[in-house]
Each structure stands twice: as structure tokens, then as C-alpha cells.
Short mmCIF file of C-alpha atoms and ligand atoms in Angstrom, two decimals:
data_model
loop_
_atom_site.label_atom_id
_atom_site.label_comp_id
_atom_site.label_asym_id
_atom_site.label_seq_id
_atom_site.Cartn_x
_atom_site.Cartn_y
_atom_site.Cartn_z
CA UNK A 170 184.07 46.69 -90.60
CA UNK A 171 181.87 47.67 -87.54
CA UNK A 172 181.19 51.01 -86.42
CA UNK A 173 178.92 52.05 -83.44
CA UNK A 174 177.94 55.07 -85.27
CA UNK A 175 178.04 56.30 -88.90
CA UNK A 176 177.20 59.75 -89.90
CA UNK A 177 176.56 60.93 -93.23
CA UNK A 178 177.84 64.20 -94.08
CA UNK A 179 180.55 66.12 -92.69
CA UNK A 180 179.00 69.80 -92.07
CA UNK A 181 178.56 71.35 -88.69
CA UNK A 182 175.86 69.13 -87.68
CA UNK A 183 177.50 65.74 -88.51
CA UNK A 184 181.19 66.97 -86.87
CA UNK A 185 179.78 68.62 -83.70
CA UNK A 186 177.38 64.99 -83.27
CA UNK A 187 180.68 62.64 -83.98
CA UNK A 188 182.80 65.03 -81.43
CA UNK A 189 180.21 64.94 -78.71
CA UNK A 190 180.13 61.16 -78.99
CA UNK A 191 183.81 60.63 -79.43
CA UNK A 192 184.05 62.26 -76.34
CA UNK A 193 181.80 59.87 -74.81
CA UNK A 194 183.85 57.10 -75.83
CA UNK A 195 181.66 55.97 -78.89
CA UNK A 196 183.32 55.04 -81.78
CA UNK A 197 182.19 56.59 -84.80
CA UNK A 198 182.90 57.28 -88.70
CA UNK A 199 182.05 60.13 -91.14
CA UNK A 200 181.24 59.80 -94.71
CA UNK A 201 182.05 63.60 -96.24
CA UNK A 202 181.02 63.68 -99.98
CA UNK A 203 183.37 66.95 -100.80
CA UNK A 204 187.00 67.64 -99.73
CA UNK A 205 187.84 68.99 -96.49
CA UNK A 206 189.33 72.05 -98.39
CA UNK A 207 185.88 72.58 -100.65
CA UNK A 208 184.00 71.78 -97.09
CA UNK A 209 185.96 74.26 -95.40
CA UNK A 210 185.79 76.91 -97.66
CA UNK A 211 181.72 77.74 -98.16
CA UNK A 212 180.12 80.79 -96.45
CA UNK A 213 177.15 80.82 -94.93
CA UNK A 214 175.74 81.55 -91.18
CA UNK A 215 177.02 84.16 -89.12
CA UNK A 216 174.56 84.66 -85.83
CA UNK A 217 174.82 81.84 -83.40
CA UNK A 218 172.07 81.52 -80.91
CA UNK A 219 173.48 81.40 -76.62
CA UNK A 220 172.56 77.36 -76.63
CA UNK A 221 174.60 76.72 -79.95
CA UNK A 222 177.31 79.21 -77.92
CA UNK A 223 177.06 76.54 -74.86
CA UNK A 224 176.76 73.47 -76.60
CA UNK A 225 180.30 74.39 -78.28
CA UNK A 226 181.79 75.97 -75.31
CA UNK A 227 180.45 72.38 -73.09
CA UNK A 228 182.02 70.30 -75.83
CA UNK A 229 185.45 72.09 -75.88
CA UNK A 230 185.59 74.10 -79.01
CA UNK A 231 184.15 77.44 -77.60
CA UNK A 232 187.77 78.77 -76.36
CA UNK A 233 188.61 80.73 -80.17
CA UNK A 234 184.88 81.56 -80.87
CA UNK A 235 185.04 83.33 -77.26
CA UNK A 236 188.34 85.44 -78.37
CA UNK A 237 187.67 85.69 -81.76
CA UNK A 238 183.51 86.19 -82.11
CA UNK A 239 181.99 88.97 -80.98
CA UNK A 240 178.78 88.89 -78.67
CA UNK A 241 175.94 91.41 -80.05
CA UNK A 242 173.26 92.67 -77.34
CA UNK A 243 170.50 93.96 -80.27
CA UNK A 244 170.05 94.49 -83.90
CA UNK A 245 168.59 96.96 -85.79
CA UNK A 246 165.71 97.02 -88.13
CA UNK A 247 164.79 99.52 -90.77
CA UNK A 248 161.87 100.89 -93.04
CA UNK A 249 161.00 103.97 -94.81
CA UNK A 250 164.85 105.14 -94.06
CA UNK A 251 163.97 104.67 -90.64
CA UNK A 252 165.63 102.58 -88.02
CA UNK A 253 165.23 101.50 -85.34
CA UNK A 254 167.02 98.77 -82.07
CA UNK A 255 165.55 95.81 -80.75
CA UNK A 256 167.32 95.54 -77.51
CA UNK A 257 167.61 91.15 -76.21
CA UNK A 258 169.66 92.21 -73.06
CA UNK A 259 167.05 94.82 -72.09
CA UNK A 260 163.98 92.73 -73.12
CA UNK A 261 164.92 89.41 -72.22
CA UNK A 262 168.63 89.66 -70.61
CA UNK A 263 169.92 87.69 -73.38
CA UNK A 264 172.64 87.83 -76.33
CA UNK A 265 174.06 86.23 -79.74
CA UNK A 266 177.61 85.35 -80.59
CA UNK A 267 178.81 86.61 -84.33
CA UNK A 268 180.91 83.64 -85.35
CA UNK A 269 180.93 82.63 -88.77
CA UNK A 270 180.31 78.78 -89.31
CA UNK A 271 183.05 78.59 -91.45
CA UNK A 272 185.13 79.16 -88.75
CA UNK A 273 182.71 77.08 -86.26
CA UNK A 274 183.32 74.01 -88.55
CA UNK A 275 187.20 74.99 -88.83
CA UNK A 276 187.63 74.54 -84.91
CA UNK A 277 185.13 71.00 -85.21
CA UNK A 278 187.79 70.10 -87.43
CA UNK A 279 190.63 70.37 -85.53
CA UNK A 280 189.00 69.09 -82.51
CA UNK A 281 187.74 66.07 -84.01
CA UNK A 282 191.71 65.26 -84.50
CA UNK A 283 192.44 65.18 -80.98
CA UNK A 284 189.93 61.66 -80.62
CA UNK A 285 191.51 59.86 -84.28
CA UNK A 286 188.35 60.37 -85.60
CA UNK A 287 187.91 58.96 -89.09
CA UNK A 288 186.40 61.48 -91.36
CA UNK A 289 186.40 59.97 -95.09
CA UNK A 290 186.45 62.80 -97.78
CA UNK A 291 185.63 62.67 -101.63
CA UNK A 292 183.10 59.46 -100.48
CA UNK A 293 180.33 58.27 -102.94
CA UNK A 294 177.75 56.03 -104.39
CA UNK A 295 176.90 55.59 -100.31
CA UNK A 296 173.72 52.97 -99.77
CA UNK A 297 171.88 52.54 -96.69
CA UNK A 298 170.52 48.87 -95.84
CA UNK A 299 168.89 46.95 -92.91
CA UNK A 300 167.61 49.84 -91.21
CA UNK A 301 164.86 47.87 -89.89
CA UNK A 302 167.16 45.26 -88.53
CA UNK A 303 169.33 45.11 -85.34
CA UNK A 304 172.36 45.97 -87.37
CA UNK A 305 172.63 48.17 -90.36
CA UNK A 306 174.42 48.36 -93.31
CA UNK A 307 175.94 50.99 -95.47
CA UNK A 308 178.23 50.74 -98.70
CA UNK A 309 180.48 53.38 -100.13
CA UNK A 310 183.17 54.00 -102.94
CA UNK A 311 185.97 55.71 -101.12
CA UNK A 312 188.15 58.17 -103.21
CA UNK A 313 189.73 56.14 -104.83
CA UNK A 314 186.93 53.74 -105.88
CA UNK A 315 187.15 50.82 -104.21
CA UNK A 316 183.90 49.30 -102.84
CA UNK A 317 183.44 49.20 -98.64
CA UNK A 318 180.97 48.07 -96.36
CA UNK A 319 180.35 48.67 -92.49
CA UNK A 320 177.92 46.99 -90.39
CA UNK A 321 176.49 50.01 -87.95
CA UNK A 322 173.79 50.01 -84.96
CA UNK A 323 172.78 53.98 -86.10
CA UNK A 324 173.25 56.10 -89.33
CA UNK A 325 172.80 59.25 -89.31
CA UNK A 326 172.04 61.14 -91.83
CA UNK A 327 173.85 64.71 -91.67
CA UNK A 328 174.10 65.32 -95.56
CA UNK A 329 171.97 68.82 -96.34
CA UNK A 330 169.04 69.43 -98.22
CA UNK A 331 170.68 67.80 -101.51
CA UNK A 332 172.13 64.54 -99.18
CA UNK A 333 170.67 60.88 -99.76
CA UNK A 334 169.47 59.67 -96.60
CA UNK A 335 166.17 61.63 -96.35
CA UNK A 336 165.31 59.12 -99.38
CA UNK A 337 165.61 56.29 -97.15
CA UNK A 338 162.73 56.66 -95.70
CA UNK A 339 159.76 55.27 -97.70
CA UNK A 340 157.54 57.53 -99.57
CA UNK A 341 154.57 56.07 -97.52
CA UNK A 342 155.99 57.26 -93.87
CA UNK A 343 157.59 60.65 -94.85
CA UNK A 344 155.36 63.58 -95.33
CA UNK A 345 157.67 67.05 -96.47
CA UNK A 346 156.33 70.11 -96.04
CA UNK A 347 157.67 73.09 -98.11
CA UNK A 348 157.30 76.62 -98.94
CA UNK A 349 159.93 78.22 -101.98
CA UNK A 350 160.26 81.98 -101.62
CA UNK A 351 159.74 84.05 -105.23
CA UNK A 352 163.51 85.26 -104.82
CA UNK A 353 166.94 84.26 -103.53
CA UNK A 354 169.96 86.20 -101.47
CA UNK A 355 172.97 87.91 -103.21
CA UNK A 356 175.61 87.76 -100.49
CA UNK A 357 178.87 89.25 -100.58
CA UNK A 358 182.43 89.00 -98.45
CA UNK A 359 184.43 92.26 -98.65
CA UNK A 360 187.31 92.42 -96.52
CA UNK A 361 186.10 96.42 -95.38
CA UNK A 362 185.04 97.18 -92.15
CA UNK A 363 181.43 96.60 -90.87
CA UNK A 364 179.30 99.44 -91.47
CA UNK A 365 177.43 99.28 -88.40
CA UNK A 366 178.74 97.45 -84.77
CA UNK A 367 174.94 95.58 -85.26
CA UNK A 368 173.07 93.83 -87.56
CA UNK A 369 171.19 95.65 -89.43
CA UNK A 370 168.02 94.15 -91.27
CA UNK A 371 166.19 96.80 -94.47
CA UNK A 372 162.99 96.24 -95.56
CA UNK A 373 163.22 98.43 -98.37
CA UNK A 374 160.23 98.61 -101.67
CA UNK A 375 163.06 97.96 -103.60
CA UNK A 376 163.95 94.34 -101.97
CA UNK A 377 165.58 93.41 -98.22
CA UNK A 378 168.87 93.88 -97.28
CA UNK A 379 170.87 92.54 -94.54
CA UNK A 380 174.13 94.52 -93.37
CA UNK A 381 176.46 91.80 -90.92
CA UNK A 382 180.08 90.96 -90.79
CA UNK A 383 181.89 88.80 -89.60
CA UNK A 384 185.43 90.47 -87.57
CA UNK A 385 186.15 94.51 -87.53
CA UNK A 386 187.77 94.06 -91.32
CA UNK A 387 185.65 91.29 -93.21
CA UNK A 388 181.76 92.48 -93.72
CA UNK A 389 178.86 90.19 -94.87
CA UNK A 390 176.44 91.64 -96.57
CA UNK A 391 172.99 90.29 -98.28
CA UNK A 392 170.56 91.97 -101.24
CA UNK A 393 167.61 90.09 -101.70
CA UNK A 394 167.25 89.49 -106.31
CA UNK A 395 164.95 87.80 -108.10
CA UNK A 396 165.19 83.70 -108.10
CA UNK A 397 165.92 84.16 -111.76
CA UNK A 398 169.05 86.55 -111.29
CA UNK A 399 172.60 84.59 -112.07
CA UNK A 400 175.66 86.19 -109.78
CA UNK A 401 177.90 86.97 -113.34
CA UNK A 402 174.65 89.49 -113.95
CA UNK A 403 175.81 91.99 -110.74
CA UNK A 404 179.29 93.51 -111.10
CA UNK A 405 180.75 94.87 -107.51
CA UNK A 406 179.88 98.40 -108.22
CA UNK A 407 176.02 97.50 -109.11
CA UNK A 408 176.23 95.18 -106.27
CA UNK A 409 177.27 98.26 -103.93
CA UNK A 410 174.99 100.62 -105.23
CA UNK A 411 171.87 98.53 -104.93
CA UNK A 412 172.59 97.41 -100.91
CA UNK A 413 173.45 101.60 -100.65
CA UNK A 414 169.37 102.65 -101.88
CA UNK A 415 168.03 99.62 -99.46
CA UNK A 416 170.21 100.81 -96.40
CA UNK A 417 169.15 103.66 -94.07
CA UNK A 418 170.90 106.66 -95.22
CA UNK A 419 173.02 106.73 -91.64
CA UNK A 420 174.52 103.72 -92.69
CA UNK A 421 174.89 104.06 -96.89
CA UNK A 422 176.79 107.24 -96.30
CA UNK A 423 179.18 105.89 -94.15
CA UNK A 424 179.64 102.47 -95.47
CA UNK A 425 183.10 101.51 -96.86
CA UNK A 426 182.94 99.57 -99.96
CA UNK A 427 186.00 97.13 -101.59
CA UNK A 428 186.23 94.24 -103.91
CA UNK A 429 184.33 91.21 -103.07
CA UNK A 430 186.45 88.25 -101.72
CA UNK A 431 183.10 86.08 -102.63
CA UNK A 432 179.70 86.10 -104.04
CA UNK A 433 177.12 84.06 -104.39
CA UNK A 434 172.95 83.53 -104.65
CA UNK A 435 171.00 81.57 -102.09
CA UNK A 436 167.61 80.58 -103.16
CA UNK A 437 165.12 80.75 -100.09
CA UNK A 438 163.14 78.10 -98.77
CA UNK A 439 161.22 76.43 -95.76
CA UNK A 440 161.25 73.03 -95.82
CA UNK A 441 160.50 70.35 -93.21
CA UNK A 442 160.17 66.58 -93.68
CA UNK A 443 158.74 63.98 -91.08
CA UNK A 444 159.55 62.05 -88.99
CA UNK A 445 162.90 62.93 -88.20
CA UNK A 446 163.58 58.47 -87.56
CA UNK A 447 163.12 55.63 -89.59
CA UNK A 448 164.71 52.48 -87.81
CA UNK A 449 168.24 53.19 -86.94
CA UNK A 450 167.76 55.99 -89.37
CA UNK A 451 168.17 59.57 -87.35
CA UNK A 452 168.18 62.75 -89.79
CA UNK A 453 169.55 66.18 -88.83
CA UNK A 454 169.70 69.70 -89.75
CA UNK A 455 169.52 71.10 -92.96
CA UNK A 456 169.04 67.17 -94.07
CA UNK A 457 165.25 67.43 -92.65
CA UNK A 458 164.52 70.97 -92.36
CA UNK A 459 165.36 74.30 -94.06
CA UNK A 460 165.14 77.89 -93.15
CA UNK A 461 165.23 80.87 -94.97
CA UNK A 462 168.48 82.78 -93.66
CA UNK A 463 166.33 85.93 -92.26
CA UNK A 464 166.24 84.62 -89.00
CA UNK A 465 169.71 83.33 -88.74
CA UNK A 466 168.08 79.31 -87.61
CA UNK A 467 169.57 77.02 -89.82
CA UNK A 468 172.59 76.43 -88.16
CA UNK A 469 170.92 76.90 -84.26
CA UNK A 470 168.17 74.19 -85.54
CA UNK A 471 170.58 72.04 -86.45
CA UNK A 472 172.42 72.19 -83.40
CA UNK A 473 169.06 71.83 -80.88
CA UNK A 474 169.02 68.53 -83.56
CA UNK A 475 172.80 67.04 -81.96
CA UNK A 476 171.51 68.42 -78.58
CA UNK A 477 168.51 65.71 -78.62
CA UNK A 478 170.02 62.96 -80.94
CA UNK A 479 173.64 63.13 -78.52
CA UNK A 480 171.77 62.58 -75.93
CA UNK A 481 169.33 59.86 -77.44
CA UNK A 482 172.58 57.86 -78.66
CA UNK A 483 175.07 58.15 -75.45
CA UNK A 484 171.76 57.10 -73.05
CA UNK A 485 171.27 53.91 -75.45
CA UNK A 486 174.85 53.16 -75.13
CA UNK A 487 175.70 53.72 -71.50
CA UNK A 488 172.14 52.97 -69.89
CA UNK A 489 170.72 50.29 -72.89
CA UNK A 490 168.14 53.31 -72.60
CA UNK A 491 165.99 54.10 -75.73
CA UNK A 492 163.62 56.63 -74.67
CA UNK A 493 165.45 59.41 -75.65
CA UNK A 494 166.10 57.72 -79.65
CA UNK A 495 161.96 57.25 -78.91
CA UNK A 496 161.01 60.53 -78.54
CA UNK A 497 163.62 62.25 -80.78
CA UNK A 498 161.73 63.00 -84.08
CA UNK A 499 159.22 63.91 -81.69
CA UNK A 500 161.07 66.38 -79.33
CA UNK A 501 163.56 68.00 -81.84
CA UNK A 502 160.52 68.62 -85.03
CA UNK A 503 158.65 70.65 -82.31
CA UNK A 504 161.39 73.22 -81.58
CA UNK A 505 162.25 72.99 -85.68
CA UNK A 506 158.76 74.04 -86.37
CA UNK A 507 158.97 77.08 -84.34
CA UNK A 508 162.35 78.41 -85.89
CA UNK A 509 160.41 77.39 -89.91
CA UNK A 510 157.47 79.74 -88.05
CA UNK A 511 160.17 82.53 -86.78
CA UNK A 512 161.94 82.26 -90.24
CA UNK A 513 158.96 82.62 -92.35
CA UNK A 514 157.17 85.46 -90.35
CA UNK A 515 160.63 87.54 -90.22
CA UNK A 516 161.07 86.75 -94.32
CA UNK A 517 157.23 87.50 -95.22
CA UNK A 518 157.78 90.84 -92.86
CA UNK A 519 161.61 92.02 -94.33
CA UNK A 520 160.77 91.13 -97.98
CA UNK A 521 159.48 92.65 -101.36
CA UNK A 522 157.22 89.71 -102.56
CA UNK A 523 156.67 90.14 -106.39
CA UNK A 524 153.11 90.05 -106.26
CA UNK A 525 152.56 92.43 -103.25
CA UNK A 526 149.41 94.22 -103.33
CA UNK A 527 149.02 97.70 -101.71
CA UNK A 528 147.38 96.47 -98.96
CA UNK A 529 150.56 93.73 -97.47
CA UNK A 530 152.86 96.45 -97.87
CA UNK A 531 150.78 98.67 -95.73
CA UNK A 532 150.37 95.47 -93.14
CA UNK A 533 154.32 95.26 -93.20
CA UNK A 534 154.93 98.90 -92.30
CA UNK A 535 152.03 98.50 -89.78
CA UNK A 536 153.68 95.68 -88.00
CA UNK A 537 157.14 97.41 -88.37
CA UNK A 538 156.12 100.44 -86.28
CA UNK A 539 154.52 97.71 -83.82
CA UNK A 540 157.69 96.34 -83.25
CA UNK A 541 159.50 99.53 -82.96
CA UNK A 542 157.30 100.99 -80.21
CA UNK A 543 155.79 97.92 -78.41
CA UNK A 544 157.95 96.51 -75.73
CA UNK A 545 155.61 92.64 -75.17
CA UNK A 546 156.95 92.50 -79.55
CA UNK A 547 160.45 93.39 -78.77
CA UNK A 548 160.33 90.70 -76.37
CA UNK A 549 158.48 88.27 -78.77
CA UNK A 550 161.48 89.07 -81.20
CA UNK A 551 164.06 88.47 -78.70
CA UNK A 552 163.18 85.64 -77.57
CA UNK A 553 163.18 83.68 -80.80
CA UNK A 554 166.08 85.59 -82.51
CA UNK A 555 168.63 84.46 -79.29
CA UNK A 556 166.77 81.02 -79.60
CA UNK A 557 163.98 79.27 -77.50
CA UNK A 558 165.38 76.98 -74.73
CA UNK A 559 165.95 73.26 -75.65
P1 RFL B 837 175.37 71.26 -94.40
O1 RFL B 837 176.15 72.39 -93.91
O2 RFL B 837 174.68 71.41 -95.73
O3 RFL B 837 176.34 70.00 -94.44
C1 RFL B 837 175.96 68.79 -95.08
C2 RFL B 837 177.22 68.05 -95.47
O4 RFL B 837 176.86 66.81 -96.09
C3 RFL B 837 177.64 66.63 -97.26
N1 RFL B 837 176.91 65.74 -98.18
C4 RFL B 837 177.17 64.43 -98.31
N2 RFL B 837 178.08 63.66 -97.73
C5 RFL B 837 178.10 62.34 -98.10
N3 RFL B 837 177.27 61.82 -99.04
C6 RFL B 837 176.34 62.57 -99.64
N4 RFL B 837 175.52 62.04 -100.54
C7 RFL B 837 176.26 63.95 -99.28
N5 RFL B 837 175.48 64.98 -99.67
C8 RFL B 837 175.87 66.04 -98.99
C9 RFL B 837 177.85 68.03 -97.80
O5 RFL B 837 178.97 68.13 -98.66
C10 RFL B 837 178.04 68.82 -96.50
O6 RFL B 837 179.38 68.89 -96.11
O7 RFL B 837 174.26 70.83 -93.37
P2 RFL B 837 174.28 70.83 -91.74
O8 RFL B 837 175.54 70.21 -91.23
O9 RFL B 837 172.97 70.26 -91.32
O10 RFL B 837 174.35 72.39 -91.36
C11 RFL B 837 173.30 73.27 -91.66
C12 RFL B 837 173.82 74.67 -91.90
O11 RFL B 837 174.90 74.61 -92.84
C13 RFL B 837 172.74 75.64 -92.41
O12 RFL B 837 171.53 75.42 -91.75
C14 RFL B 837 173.12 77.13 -92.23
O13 RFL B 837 174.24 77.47 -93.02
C15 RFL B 837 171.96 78.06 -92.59
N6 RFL B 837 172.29 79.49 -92.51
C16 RFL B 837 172.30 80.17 -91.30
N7 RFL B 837 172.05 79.51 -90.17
C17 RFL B 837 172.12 80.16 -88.95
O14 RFL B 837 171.86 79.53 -87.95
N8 RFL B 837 172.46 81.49 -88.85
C18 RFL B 837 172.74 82.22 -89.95
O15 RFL B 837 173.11 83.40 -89.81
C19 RFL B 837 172.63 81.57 -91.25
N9 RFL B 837 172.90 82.26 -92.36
C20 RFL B 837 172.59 80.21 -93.68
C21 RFL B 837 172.89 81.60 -93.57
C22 RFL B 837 172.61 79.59 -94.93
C23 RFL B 837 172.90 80.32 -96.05
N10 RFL B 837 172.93 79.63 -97.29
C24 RFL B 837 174.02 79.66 -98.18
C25 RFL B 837 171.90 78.66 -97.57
C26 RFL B 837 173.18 82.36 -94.69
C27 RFL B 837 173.16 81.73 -95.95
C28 RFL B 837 173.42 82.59 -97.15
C1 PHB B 838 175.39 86.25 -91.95
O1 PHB B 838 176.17 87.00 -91.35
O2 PHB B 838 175.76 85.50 -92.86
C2 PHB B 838 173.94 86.26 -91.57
C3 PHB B 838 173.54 86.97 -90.46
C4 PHB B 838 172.20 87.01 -90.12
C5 PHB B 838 171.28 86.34 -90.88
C6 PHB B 838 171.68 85.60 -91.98
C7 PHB B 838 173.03 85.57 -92.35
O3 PHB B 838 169.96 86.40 -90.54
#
């Protein structure tokens, strides 16, 4: 078998990079570890930056996020049961899209029928050869076991923190950089009405909280718990209570609460490894870099990623140009490092870190009440919440 392009991993990243290249003509395959159903079902982002917006819009799945998602002008953040608005249309004439990346993979999904093409589910045991060569190799036992092999000019690797291709790279050439966060997230889906028509982000002394949602009848909402908490230890009603002390008052005394639909602990990390290329290896998203969620990046990042690597693959294909593929690690790790630096800063500012000393807590409230009065911070914010340009 010979494929032009194989991509490992079957998440956002690795669907929206084999549509835009399908569309370009460029025949390419997709190695998916999980089921469609399993792949289809997990929660996670819900902010999507304007460039993610026009990168799906440009590659013809924006046409249900643009009915269905709803576009949010500011967010609010809170302290001391205080709130306060950081306006991006008045500070930098910019917006987000609320669209939850379950439903952005959904529509990738049924895209990707449209060109035939071939996403391979339930794949494992996949090994990468020859990336130094011309022509690569990589090996895989499809779901029923049997043994394949395709001969490929680029893999790329697409498969999350936990995937296999980072590991191709030798231990010699790949330097990782990482930071793990004392504590994790507690989300939960409730199918109850938003509480608030924005964001809302609580630094409380008691731990961050994060009010979002994801239509006017399905809320998302996030508790920050300790790395060691397990999600059978918080019942719905403990669960309700705890976000209800972190919130601002306004919004705990109006918020509606209901069953959760689902539940689940994220552990927080930042995490970037380098380079982003070995050979006709190209890595992207959450398979090179991780975010805490407290800026809403992962899924943006991953997205600049297909912006730079598309772009890098059709130019080698059409125009037997490489300088794009050259400069790719290059190019797309600078804009990663920013969001990591966004991410971090927002985290370290929103969170109760267990060791915090009188004196941080007074430097977060300090540079809370910057923010809320200081128009050049507002625009500082802005800017890297709706995403820095590509
Ligand atoms: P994914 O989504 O992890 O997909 C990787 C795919 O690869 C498959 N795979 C393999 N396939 C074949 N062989 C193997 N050996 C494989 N190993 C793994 C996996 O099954 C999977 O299908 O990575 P991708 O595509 O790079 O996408 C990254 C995003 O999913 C991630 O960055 C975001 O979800 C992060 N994130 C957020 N990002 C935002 O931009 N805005 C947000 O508001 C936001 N909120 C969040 C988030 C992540 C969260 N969690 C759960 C970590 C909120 C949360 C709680
Ligand atoms: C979400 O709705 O899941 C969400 C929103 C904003 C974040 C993280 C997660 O910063």
C-alpha cells in the first residue's frame, strides 16, 4: 500500500489536517486508536479562537458552528465576590465562537465522508520506520488483527499527549519541557441553562472555578480539586455546592442546578517537546504540546499547528517546495510557546496553589484589580484570549 500522507490519530487536529489536504487532492489515511463512537463522545474544549473560527469556516465545516455556536464579545472575571468584564470587541474589536469540540470533530467527521476518506478505527501495535529515508514506513494491526504495512512520503503524528509518535524521535534530538500543576479540573455537563450569557472565570481562596456552557440548555462547568481527588469522591449535590461558594454571589443565587449528564477530572499540565520534525516525522497538537485548560489554547494551538503543517505539505506537493516543511517546527513552536506562556500566567493568576504563601495571594488580588481597571491589560488579555494572528 502507498499513501501520500498518513496521520496518526483521529482527534480534531489529525481530521481537520486530512480534510484540508483531501481537499487539495492529496490522498491520505488515518490511523484512529479508539472507535469513532468512544472518539466522538469525550468532552473537552468549548472557546474557539476567530482563526480556528476561519480555518473551519475556509475549509467548509463552519456552516452548523455559525447556526449552532454562539459568538461571545467578553468574559468575566471574579475575586473577593467581585466581578468584573473584560470587553475583546471594545479593546481589540475582536470575538470567540462557543462551540464545543465535540461537536467541531462531529462536523470533521461528516465532512471527511464527502472525499472517501479512509479513517481506520480500533488500530494498534502502529510502528513508524524509515523516517530518515525518501519513503517511510508504518505497520499496524487493524481491528481485527491482521498485520498491514504502507509505504508513506509524511507521517504525522496527531495522537495526544499519551500517542506513540513523539517517541520516534530519538532521545538525543528531543528536548520536553514540562510543568505539572499541584491539582486537576472537576468538570461537569448538566443539561440546565447557563448561568451567565459569558464566561465566567472565579478565583476564589477556596480553589478556581470556571462557569461556561455550551447551547442555552447544556452548561459546562469546572471546580478546580486536588490532583489526588477521584470523581466517585464528589456526589452532584457536593459538586453544586462547592462551584456555588467559588461563584460570585450574582451568579450562585441564580444558577440552576440538575443531574450531571458527565463528569470527569483533568489533571493540569504544560508541556512542550522539540522540535516539532524529525525526517518525514511532523507532530501536532496536544501530541507536542499541552495547555492547561484556563486559557481555552489547546484546541486553537493545535489548529495554528494544521494551519502551518497544511500549508508545508500542499506547497511540497504542488510546487516540489520544502520551505514551508523547513521552517515548520520552527514557525508553529513559536506561536505554541506563547499560548504555554498565556496558559500558565492565566492558571498561576485564577488558582489556589497548595503551598501559597500570604504574600502570592496578595500579588494575585493585586494583579486582579490591575486588570479590572487598566485598559493597556484588558487589551493584553484580549489579545491572547481571541488568539494571536498566525
Ligand atoms: P486529541 O484530541 O487528544 O486526539 C488525539 C487522537 O489520537 C488518538 N490516539 C491514537 N491513535 C492511534 N494510535 C495511537 N497510539 C494513539 N494514541 C492516541 C486518540 O484516541 C485521539 O483520538 O489531540 P488533538 O487532535 O491534538 O486535539 C487537542 C485537543 O483535544 C485539546 O488540546 C483540547 O481539548 C484542550 N482543551 C481546550 N482547548 C481549547 O482550545 N479551548 C478550550 O476551551 C479547552 N478546554 C481542553 C479544555 C481540554 C480539556 N481536557 C479534558 C484535557 C477543557 C478540558 C477539560
Ligand atoms: C469549556 O467550556 O469546556 C471551557 C471553556 C473555557 C476554558 C476551558 C474550558 O478556558
Amino acid at each position: 500500500m502507498h499513501q501520500q500522507v498518513v496521520i496518526i490519530g483521529g482527534g480534531p487536529s489529525g481530521t481537520l489536517l486530512a480534510l484540508i489536504l483531501a481537499r487539495a487532492n492529496i490522498d491520505v489515511l488515518v490511523l484512529e486508536k479508539k472507535t469513532k463512537e468512544y472518539v466522538l463522545s469525550r468532552i473537552r474544549a468549548g472557546v474557539l479562537e476567530w482563526n480556528t473560527v476561519e480555518m473551519l469556516r475556509k475549509n467548509g465545516v463552519g456552516s452548523r458552528m455559525d447556526r449552532e455556536g454562539h459568538i461571545h464579545e467578553g468574559t468575566l472575571l471574579s475575586s473577593l465576590n467581585k466581578q468584573f468584564r473584560i470587553d475583546f470587541k471594545n479593546s481589540i474589536n475582536k470575538k470567540v465562537m462557543v462551540y464545543g469540540q465535540t461537536e467541531v470533530t462531529f462536523d470533521l467527521y461528516e465532512e471527511l465522508k464527502k472525499y472517501n476518506v479512509k479513517i481506520l478505527h480500533e488500530i494498534d501495535d502502529i510502528k513508524i520506520s524509515d523516517l530518515k529515508e525518501k519513503i517511510s514506513c508504518v505497520s499496524f494491526k487493524d481491528v481485527k488483527g491482521k498485520l498491514h504495512s504502507v509505504n508513506t512520503q509524511f507521517v504525522i503524528g496527531c495522537d495526544g499527549f499519551h500517542g506513540i509518535s513523539r517517541n520516534h524521535i530519538p532521545s538525543n534530538i528531543l528536548k520536553s519541557y514540562e510543568k505539572v500543576y499541584p491539582f486537576g479540573w472537576l468538570g461537569v455537563l448538566s443539561e440546565t441553562p447557563p448561568v451567565n450569557d459569558e464566561l465566567i472565570y472565579a478565583n476564589h481562596s477556596r480553589g478556581f472555578a470556571l462557569a461556561s456552557m455550551r447551547n442555552e440548555n447544556l452548561s459546562r462547568y469546572y471546580i478546580q480539586v486536588p490532583n489526588t481527588d477521584k470523581v466517585e469522591q464528589w456526589s452532584d449535590d457536593n459538586f453544586w455546592d462547592e462551584l456555588k461558594f467559588r461563584l460570585p454571589t450574582e451568579a450562585s443565587d441564580t444558577i440552576v442546578t440538575g443531574p450531571s449528564i458527565e463528569k470527569s477530572i483533568a489533571p493540569l499540565r504544560s508541556f512542550v517537546s522539540e522540535p516539532m520534525r524529525y525526517g518525514n516525522l511532523y507532530l501536532a497538537g496536544d501530541s507536542t504540546h499541552i495547555v492547561p485548560p484556563t486559557g481555552a489554547k489547546g484546541l486553537n494551538l493545535a489548529v495554528s499547528d494544521i494551519h502551518y503543517l497544511s500549508e508545508g505539505i500542499i506547497s511540497f506537493f504542488e510546487n516540489k517546495d520544502q520551505h514551508l516543511l523547513e521552517t515548520y517546527s520552527e514557525k508553529a513552536l513559536l506561536r505554541v510557546w506563547k499560548g504555554i506562556r498565556f496558559s500558565w500566567w492565566m492558571t498561576t493568576l485564577m488558582h489556589n496553589f497548595p503551598n501559597q504563601d500570604e504574600f502570592e495571594r496578595k500579588i494575585q488580588l493585586t494583579e486582579l484589580d490591575y486588570l479590572s481597571n487598566s485598559k493597556e491589560a484588558q487589551r493584553a488579555f484580549s489579545e491572547n484570549y481571541v488568539g494571536l494572528p498566525y
